[in-house]
Short mmCIF file of C-alpha atoms and ligand atoms in Angstrom, two decimals:
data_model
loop_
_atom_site.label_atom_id
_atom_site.label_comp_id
_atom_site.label_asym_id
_atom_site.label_seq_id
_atom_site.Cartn_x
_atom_site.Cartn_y
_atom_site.Cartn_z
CA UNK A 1 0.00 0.00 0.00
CA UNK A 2 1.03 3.45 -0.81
CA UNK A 3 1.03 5.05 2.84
CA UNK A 4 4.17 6.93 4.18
CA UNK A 5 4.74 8.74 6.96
CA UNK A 6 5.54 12.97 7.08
CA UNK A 7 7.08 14.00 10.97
CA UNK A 8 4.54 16.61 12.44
CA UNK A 9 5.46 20.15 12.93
CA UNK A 10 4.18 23.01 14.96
CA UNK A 11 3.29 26.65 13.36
CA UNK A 12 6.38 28.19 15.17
CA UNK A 13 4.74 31.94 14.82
CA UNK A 14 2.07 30.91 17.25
CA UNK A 15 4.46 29.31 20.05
CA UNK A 16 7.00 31.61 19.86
CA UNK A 17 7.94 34.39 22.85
CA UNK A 18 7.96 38.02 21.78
CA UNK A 19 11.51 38.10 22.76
CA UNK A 20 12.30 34.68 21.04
CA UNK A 21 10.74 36.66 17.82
CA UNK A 22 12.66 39.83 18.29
CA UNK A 23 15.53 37.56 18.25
CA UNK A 24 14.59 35.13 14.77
CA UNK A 25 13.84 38.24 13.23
CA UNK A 26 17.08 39.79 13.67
CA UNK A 27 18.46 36.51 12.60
CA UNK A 28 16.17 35.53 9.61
CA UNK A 29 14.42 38.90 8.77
CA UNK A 30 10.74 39.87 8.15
CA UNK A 31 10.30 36.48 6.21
CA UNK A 32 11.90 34.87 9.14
CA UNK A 33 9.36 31.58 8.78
CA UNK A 34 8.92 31.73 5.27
CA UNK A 35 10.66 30.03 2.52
CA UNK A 36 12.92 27.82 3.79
CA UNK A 37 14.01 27.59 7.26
CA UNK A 38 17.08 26.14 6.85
CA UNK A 39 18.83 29.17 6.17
CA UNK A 40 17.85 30.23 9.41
CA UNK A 41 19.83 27.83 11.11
CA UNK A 42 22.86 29.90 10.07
CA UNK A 43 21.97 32.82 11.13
CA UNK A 44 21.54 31.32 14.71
CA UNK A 45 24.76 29.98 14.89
CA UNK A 46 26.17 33.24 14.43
CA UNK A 47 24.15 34.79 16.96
CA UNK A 48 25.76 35.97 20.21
CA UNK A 49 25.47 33.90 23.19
CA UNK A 50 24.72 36.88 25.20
CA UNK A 51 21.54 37.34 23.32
CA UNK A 52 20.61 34.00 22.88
CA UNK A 53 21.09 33.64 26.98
CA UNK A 54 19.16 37.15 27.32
CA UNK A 55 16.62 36.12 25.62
CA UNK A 56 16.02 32.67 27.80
CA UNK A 57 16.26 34.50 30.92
CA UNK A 58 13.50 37.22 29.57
CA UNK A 59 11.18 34.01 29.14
CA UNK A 60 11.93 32.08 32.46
CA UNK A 61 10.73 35.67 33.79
CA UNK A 62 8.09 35.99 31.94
CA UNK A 63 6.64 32.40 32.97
CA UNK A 64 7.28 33.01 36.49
CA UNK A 65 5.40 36.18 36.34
CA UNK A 66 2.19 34.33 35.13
CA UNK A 67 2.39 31.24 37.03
CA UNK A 68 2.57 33.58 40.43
CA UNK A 69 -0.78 35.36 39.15
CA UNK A 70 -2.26 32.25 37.81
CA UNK A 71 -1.36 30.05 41.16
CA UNK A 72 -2.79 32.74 43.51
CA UNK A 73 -6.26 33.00 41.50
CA UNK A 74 -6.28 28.97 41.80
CA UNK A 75 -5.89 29.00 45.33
CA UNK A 76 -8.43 32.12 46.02
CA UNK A 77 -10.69 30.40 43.98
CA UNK A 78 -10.45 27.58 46.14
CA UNK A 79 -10.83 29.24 49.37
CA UNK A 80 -7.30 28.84 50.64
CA UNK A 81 -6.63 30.78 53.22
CA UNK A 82 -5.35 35.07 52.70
CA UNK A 83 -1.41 34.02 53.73
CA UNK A 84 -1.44 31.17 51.59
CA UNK A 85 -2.53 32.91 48.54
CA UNK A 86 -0.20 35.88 49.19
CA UNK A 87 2.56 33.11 49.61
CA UNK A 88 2.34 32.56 45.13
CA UNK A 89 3.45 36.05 44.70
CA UNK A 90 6.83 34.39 45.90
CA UNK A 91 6.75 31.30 44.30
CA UNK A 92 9.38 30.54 41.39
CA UNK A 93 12.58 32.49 41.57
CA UNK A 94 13.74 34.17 37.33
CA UNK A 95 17.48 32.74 38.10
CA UNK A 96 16.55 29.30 39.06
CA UNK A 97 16.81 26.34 36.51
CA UNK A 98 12.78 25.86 35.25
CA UNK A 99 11.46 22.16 34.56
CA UNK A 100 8.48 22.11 32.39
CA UNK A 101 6.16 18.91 32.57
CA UNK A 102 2.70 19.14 30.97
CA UNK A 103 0.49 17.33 29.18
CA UNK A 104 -2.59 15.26 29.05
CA UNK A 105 -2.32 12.84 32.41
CA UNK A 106 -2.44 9.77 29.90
CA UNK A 107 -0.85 6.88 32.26
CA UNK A 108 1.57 6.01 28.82
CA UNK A 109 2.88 9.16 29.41
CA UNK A 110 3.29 8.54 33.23
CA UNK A 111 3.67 12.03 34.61
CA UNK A 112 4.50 10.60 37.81
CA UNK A 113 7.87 9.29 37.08
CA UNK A 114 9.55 12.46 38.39
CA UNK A 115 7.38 11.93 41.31
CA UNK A 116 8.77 8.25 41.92
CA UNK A 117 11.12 9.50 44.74
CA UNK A 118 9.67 12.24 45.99
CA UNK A 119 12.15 12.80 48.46
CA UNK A 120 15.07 12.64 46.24
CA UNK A 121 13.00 15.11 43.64
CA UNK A 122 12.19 17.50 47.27
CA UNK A 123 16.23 17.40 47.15
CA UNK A 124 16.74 18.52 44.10
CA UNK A 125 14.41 21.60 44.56
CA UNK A 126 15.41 22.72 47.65
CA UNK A 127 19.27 22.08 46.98
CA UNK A 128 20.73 25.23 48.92
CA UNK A 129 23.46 25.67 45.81
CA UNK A 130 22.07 24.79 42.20
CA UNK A 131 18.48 23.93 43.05
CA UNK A 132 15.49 23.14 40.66
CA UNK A 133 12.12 24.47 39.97
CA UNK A 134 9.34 22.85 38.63
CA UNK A 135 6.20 23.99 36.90
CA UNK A 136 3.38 20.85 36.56
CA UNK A 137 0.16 21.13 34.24
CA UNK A 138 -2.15 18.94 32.79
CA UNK A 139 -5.51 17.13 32.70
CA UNK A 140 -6.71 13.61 32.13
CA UNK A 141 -9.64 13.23 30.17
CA UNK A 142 -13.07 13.00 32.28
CA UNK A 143 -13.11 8.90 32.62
CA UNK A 144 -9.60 8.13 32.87
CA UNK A 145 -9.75 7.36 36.46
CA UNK A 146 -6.65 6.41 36.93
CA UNK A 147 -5.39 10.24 35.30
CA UNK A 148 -7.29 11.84 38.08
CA UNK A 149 -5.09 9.79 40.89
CA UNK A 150 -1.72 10.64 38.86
CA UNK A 151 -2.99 14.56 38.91
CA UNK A 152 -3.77 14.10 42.97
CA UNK A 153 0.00 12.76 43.26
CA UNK A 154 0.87 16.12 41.55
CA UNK A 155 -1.10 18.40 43.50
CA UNK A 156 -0.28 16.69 47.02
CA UNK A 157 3.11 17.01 46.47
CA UNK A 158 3.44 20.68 45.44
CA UNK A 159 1.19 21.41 48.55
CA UNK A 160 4.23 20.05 50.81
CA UNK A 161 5.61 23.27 52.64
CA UNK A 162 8.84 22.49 51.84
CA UNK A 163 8.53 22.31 48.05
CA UNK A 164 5.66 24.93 48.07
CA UNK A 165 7.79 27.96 46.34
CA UNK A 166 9.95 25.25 43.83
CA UNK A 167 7.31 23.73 42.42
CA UNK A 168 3.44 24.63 41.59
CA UNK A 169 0.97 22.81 39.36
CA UNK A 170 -1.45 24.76 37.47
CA UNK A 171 -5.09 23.99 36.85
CA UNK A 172 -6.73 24.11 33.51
CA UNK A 173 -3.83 23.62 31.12
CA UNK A 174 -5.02 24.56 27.74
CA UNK A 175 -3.47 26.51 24.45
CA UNK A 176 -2.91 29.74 26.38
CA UNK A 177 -1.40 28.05 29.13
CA UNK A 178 1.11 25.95 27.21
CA UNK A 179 1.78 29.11 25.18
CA UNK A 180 3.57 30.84 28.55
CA UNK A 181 4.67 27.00 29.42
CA UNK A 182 7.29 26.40 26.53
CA UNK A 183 8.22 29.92 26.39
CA UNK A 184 9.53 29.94 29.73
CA UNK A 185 10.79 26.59 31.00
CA UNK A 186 14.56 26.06 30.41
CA UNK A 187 14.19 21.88 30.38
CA UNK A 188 10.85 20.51 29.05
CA UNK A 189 10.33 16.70 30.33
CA UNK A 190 8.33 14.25 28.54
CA UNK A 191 8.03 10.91 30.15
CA UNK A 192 6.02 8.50 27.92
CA UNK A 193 6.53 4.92 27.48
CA UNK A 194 7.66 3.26 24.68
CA UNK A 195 6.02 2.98 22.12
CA UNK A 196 2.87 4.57 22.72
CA UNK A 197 3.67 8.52 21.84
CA UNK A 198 2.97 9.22 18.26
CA UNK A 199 4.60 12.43 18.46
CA UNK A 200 5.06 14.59 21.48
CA UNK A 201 4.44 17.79 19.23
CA UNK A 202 4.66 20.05 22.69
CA UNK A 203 8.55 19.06 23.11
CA UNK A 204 8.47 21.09 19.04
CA UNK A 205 6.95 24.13 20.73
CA UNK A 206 10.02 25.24 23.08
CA UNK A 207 12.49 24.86 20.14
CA UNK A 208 12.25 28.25 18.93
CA UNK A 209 12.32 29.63 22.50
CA UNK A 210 15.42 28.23 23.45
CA UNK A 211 13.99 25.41 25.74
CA UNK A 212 15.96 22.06 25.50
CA UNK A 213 14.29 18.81 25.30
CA UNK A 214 15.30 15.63 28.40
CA UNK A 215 12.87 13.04 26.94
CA UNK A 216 12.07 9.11 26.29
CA UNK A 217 13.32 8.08 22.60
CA UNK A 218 9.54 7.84 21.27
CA UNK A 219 7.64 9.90 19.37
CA UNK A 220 9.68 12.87 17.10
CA UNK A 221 12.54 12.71 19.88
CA UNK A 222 13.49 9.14 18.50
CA UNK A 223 14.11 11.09 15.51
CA UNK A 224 15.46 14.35 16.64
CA UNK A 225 17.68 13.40 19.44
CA UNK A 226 21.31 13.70 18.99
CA UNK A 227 23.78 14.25 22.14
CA UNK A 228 24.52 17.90 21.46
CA UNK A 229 20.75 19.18 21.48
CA UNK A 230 19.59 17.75 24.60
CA UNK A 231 19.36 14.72 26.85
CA UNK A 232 17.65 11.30 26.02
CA UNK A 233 15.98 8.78 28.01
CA UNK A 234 15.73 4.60 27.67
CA UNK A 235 17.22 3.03 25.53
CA UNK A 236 14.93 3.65 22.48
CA UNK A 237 13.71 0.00 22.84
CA UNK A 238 10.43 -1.27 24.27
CA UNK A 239 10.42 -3.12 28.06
CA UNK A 240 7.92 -5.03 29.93
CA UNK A 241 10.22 -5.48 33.14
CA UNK A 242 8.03 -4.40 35.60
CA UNK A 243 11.03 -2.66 37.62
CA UNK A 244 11.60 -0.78 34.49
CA UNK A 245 9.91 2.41 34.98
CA UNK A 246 11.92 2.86 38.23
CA UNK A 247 14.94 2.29 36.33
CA UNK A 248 13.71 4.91 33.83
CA UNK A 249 13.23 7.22 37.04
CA UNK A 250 16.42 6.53 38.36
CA UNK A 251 18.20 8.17 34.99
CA UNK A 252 15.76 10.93 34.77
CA UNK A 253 17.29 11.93 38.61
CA UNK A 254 20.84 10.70 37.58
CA UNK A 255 20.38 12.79 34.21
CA UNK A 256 19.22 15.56 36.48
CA UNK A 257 22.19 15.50 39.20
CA UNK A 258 24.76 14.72 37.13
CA UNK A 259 24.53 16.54 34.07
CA UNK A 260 21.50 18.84 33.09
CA UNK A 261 21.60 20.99 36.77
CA UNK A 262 25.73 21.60 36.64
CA UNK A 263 25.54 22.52 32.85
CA UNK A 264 23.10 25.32 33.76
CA UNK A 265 25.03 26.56 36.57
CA UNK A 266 28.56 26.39 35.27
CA UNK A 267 29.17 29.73 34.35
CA UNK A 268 32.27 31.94 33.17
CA UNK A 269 33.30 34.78 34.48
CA UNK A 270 30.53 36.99 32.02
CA UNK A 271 27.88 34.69 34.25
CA UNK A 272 27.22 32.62 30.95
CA UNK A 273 26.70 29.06 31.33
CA UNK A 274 28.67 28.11 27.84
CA UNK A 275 28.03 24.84 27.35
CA UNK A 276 24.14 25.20 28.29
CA UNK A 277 24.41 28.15 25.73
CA UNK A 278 26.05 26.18 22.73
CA UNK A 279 23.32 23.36 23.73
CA UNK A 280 20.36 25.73 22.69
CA UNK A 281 22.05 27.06 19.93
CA UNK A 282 22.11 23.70 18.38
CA UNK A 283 18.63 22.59 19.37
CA UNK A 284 17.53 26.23 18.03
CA UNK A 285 19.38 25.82 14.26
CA UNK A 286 19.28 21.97 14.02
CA UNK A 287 15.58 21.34 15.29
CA UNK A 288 13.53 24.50 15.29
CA UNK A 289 13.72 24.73 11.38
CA UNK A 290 13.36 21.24 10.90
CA UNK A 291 10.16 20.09 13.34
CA UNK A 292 7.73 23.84 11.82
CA UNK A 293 4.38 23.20 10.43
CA UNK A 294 6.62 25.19 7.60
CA UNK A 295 8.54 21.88 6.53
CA UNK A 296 5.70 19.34 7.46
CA UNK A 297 3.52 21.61 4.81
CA UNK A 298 6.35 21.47 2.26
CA UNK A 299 6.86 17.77 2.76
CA UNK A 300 3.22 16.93 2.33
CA UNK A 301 2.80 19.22 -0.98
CA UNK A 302 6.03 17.98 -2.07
CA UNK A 303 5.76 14.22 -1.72
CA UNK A 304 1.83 14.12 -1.53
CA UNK A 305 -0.06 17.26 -3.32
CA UNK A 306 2.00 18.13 -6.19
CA UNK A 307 1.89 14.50 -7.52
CA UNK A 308 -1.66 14.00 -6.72
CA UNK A 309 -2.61 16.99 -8.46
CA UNK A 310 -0.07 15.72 -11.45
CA UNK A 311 -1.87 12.44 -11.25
CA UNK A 312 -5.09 14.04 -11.58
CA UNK A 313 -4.16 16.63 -14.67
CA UNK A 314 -2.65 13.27 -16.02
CA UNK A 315 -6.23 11.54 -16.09
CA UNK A 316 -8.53 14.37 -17.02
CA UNK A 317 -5.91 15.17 -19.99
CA UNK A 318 -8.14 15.21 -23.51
CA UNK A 319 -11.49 14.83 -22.62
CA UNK A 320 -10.26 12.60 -19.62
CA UNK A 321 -8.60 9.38 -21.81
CA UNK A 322 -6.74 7.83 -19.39
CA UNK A 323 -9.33 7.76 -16.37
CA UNK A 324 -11.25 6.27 -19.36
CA UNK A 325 -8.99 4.11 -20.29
CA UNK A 326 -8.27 3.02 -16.42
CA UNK A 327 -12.02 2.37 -16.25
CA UNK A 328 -12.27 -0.13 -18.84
CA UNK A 329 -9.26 -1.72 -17.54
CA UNK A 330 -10.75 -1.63 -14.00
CA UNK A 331 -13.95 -3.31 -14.91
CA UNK A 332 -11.83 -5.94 -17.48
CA UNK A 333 -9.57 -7.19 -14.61
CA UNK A 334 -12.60 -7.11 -12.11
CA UNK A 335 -15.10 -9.21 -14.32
CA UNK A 336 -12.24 -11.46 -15.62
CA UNK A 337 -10.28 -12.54 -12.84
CA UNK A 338 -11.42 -15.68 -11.78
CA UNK A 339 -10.47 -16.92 -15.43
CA UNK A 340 -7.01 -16.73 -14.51
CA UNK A 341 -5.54 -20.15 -12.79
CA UNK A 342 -1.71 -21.65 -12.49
CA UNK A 343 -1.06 -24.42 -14.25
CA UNK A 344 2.86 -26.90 -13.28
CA UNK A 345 5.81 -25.10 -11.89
CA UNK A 346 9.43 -25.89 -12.58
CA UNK A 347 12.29 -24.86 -10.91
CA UNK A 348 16.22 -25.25 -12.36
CA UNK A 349 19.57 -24.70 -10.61
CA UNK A 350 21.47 -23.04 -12.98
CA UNK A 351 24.88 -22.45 -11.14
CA UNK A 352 24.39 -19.49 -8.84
CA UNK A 353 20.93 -18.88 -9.81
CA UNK A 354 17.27 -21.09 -9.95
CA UNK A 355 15.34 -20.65 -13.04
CA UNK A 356 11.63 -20.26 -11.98
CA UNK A 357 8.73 -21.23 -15.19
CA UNK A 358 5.43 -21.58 -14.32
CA UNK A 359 2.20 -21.81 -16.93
CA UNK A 360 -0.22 -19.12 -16.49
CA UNK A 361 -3.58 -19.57 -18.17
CA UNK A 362 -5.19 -16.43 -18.08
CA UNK A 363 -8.79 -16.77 -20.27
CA UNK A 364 -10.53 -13.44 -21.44
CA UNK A 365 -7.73 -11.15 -19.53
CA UNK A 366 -5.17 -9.17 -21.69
CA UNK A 367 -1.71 -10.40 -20.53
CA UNK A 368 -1.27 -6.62 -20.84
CA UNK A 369 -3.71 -5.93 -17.96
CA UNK A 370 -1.45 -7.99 -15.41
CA UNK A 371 1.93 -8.99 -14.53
CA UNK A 372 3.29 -12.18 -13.11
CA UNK A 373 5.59 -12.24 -10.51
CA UNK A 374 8.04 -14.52 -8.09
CA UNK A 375 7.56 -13.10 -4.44
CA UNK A 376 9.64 -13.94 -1.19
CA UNK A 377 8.88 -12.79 1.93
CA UNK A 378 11.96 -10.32 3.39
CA UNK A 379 13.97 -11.80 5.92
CA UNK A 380 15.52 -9.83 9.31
CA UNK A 381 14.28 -6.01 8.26
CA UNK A 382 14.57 -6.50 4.50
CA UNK A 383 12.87 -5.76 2.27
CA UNK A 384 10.35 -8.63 -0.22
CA UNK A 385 11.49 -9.92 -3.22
CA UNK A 386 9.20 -9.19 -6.40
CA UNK A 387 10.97 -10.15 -9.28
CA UNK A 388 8.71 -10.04 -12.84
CA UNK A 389 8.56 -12.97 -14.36
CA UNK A 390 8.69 -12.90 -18.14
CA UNK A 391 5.95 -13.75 -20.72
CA UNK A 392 7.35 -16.51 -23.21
CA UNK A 393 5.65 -18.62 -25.40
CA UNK A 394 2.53 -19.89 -26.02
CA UNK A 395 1.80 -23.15 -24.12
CA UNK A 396 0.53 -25.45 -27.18
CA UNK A 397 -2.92 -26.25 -27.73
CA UNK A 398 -3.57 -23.40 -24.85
CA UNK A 399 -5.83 -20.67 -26.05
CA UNK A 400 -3.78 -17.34 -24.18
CA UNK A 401 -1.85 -19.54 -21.85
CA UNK A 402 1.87 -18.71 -20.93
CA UNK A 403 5.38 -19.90 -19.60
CA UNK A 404 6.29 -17.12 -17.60
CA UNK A 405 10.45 -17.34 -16.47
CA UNK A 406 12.12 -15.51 -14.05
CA UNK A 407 15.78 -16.14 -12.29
CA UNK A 408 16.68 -15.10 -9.04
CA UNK A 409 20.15 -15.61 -6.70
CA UNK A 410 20.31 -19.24 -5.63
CA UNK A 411 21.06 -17.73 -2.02
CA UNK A 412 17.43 -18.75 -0.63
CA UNK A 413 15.70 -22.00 -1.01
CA UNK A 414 13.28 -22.51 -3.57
CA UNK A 415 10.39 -23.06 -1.69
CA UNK A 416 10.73 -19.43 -0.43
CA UNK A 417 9.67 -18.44 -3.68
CA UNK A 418 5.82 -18.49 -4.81
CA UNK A 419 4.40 -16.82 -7.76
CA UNK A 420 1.39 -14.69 -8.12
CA UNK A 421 -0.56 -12.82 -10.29
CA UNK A 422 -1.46 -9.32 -9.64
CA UNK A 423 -3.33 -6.23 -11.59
CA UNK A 424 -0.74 -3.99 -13.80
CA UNK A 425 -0.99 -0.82 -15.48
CA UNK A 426 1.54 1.96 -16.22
CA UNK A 427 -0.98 4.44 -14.57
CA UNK A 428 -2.43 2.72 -11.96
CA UNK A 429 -1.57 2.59 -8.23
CA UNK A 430 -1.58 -1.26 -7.58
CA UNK A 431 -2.86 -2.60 -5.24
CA UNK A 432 -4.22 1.02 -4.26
CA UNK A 433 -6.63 0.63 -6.98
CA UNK A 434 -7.17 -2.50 -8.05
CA UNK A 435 -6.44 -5.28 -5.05
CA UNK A 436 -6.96 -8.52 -7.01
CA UNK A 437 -3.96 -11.00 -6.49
CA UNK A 438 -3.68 -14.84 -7.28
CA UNK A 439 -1.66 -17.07 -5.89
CA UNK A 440 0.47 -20.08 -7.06
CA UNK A 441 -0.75 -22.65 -4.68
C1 LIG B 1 0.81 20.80 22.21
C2 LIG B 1 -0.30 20.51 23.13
C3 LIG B 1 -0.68 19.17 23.37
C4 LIG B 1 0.00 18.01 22.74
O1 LIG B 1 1.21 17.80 23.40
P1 LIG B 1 1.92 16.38 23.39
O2 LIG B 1 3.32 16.67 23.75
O3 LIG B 1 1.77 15.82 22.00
O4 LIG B 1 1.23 15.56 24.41
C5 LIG B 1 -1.71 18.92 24.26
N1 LIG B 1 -2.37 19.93 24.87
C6 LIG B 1 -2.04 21.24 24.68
C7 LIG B 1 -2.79 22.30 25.38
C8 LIG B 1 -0.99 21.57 23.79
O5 LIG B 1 -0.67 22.84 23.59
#
């Protein structure tokens, strides 16, 4: 069957920060998501990693700004008490390294793994010297039950005292609310479990804003991931240990400790973490271009549109002769096909190779209208053999009967080899259009 696959994008102009935009523009111009991207890419490697770092530190800001509003209406609205809603006016801190984690509460995607040692994770945010902060949103849908308890793990442990101004989970995540989400966070996690995420296309929306991406190999990070843009998780494979998500946990903290928290706070003498720095850059000109609705678009005009619309002028061409002749030929094959049967099989070593004939006796069908081939199934990844067999004689006494010969590498054993009979025409998308297939039994 004719189906591919094209990587999702996201329309970067929508997800983008105004100070992520001031700085593309300067980079890429007016048309800065026009045309292709690619030569964007360039002009963010040669953009200063002052700006670039500016510009991170405007969002992180900028988040914390709204998540100290947005916490304190939550809480007023549900009748905390006065001190504890003043208390989100001090939430967050703009210098401290900002975890991202939201999503639908899907268990594949098991928000909770951060959560599997909570104590370890309360260390991490309340680390006097290079601590973390954490900003939590998401909903399960209305009868995932089991969504509802992984959002109650959330929101008990962010009501802890001594987490309360590192971490905060906001209510109602939507569009507006990931919008300030993956504009501010430095690190955006995504947890799910192989090999349930089809794409993950919220991990796209902090590329242009300078976020880096810690996530499971599934979804577009299987294909994006490369060590210098940002940190993987797994081992790209699928598991069914059930100790395996805690081992998953375990190098989401080890990832954390070890390498993602001292990058951020290793800084020179300017206060510029370098290395975090050169990270972005390359997730910024090696991803953002490359995961925008701008090159899904072009992909799917490219690869799908342009020759559908081609395959369509094609057709309707002079009073529409070729649909009409595709229409006879349809309604030929359909009404004829059971005419066609197999009649011996012989198969010849011939040195290296095995010479396959096999008499095809095909009744009122044009041998035009179909083509015989020799089929193996692939071995390992491979792909299947389908090697045409050719039309030879006339079998005597046979009224449009056939030897058909083919020869193929002796390498596999005959009996991997069975020919069939399927629909053919130059202009036709087999077995698309016409699914008819007969086998050599
Ligand atoms: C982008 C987005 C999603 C999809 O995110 P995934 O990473 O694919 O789960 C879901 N909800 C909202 C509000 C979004 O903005």
């Amino acid at each position: 069957m004719p189906v591919g696959h094209i990587t999702n994008g996201v329309h970067v102009p929508s997800w983008d920060s105004a100070w992520a935009d001031r700085l593309w523009t300067r980079a890429g111009g007016k048309e800065r998501w026009r045309g292709t991207l690619e030569t964007l890419s360039e002009a963010i490697q040669a953009c200063p990693d002052e700006e670039l770092w500016t510009c991170r530190a405007a969002g992180r800001q900028a988040l914390i700004q709204y998540a100290r509003e947005r916490l304190a209406r939550q809480l007023g609205q549900r009748g905390t008490t006065p001190e504890i809603v003043a208390q989100a006016a001090q939430v967050l801190d703009p210098n401290v390294l900002t975890l991202g984690f939201a999503r639908r509460f899907a268990a594949y995607k098991r928000p909770t793994l951060l959560l599997h040692d909570p104590a370890r994770l309360a260390r991490l945010l309340t680390a006097p010297e290079q601590p973390v902060q954490l900003v939590v949103a998401g909903k399960p849908h209305p009868a995932d039950d089991e969504g509802k308890r992984l959002v109650e793990a959330w929101a008990a442990f962010v009501r802890q005292p001594a987490v309360r101004y590192r971490a905060v989970f906001l209510e109602d995540y939507d569009i507006a609310l990931a919008q300030e989400l993956v504009q501010g966070v430095d690190v955006w996690l995504n947890t799910p479990r192989r090999p349930w995420e089809a794409c993950g296309t919220s991990g796209m929306k902090v590329l242009a804003n300078g976020g880096l991406n810690c996530s499971a190999l599934d979804g577009w990070w299987a294909e994006a991931y490369t060590p210098e843009v940002g940190w993987a998780l797994g081992d790209g494979q699928e598991h069914f240990e059930p100790d395996w998500d805690a081992r998953e946990a375990e190098e989401l903290y080890r990832r954390l400790e070890h390498e993602i928290i001292p990058e951020f706070y290793t800084r020179d003498a300017q206060g510029i973490p370098r290395a975090w720095v050169a990270r972005m850059r390359a997730s910024m000109a090696q991803l953002a271009p490359w995961f925008s609705s701008n090159r899904m678009m072009r992909e799917y005009v490219e690869h799908l549109y342009l020759p559908a619309a081609a395959a369509f002028q094609r057709r309707s061409a002079e009073g529409a002769q070729l649909a009409q002749e595709l229409q006879v030929w349809l309604a030929r094959v359909a009404s004829h096909w059971s005419d066609i049967r197999f009649g011996n099989l012989e198969v010849q070593h011939e040195g290296s190779r095995m010479s396959f004939s096999v008499q095809v006796y095909l009744g009122e069908v044009d041998p035009q209208w179909v083509q015989v081939e020799l089929y193996a199934e692939p071995v390992d990844d491979g792909a299947p053999i389908r090697q045409a067999m050719d039309r030879g004689g006339e079998i005597p006494g046979a009224i449009n009967g056939y030897v058909y010969r083919a020869t193929v590498p002796a390498s596999r054993p005959p009996a991997h080899f069975t020919p069939r009979v399927i629909p053919a025409h130059p202009a036709a998308s087999v077995p698309l259009e016409e699914h008819h297939i007969l086998w050599y039994r």
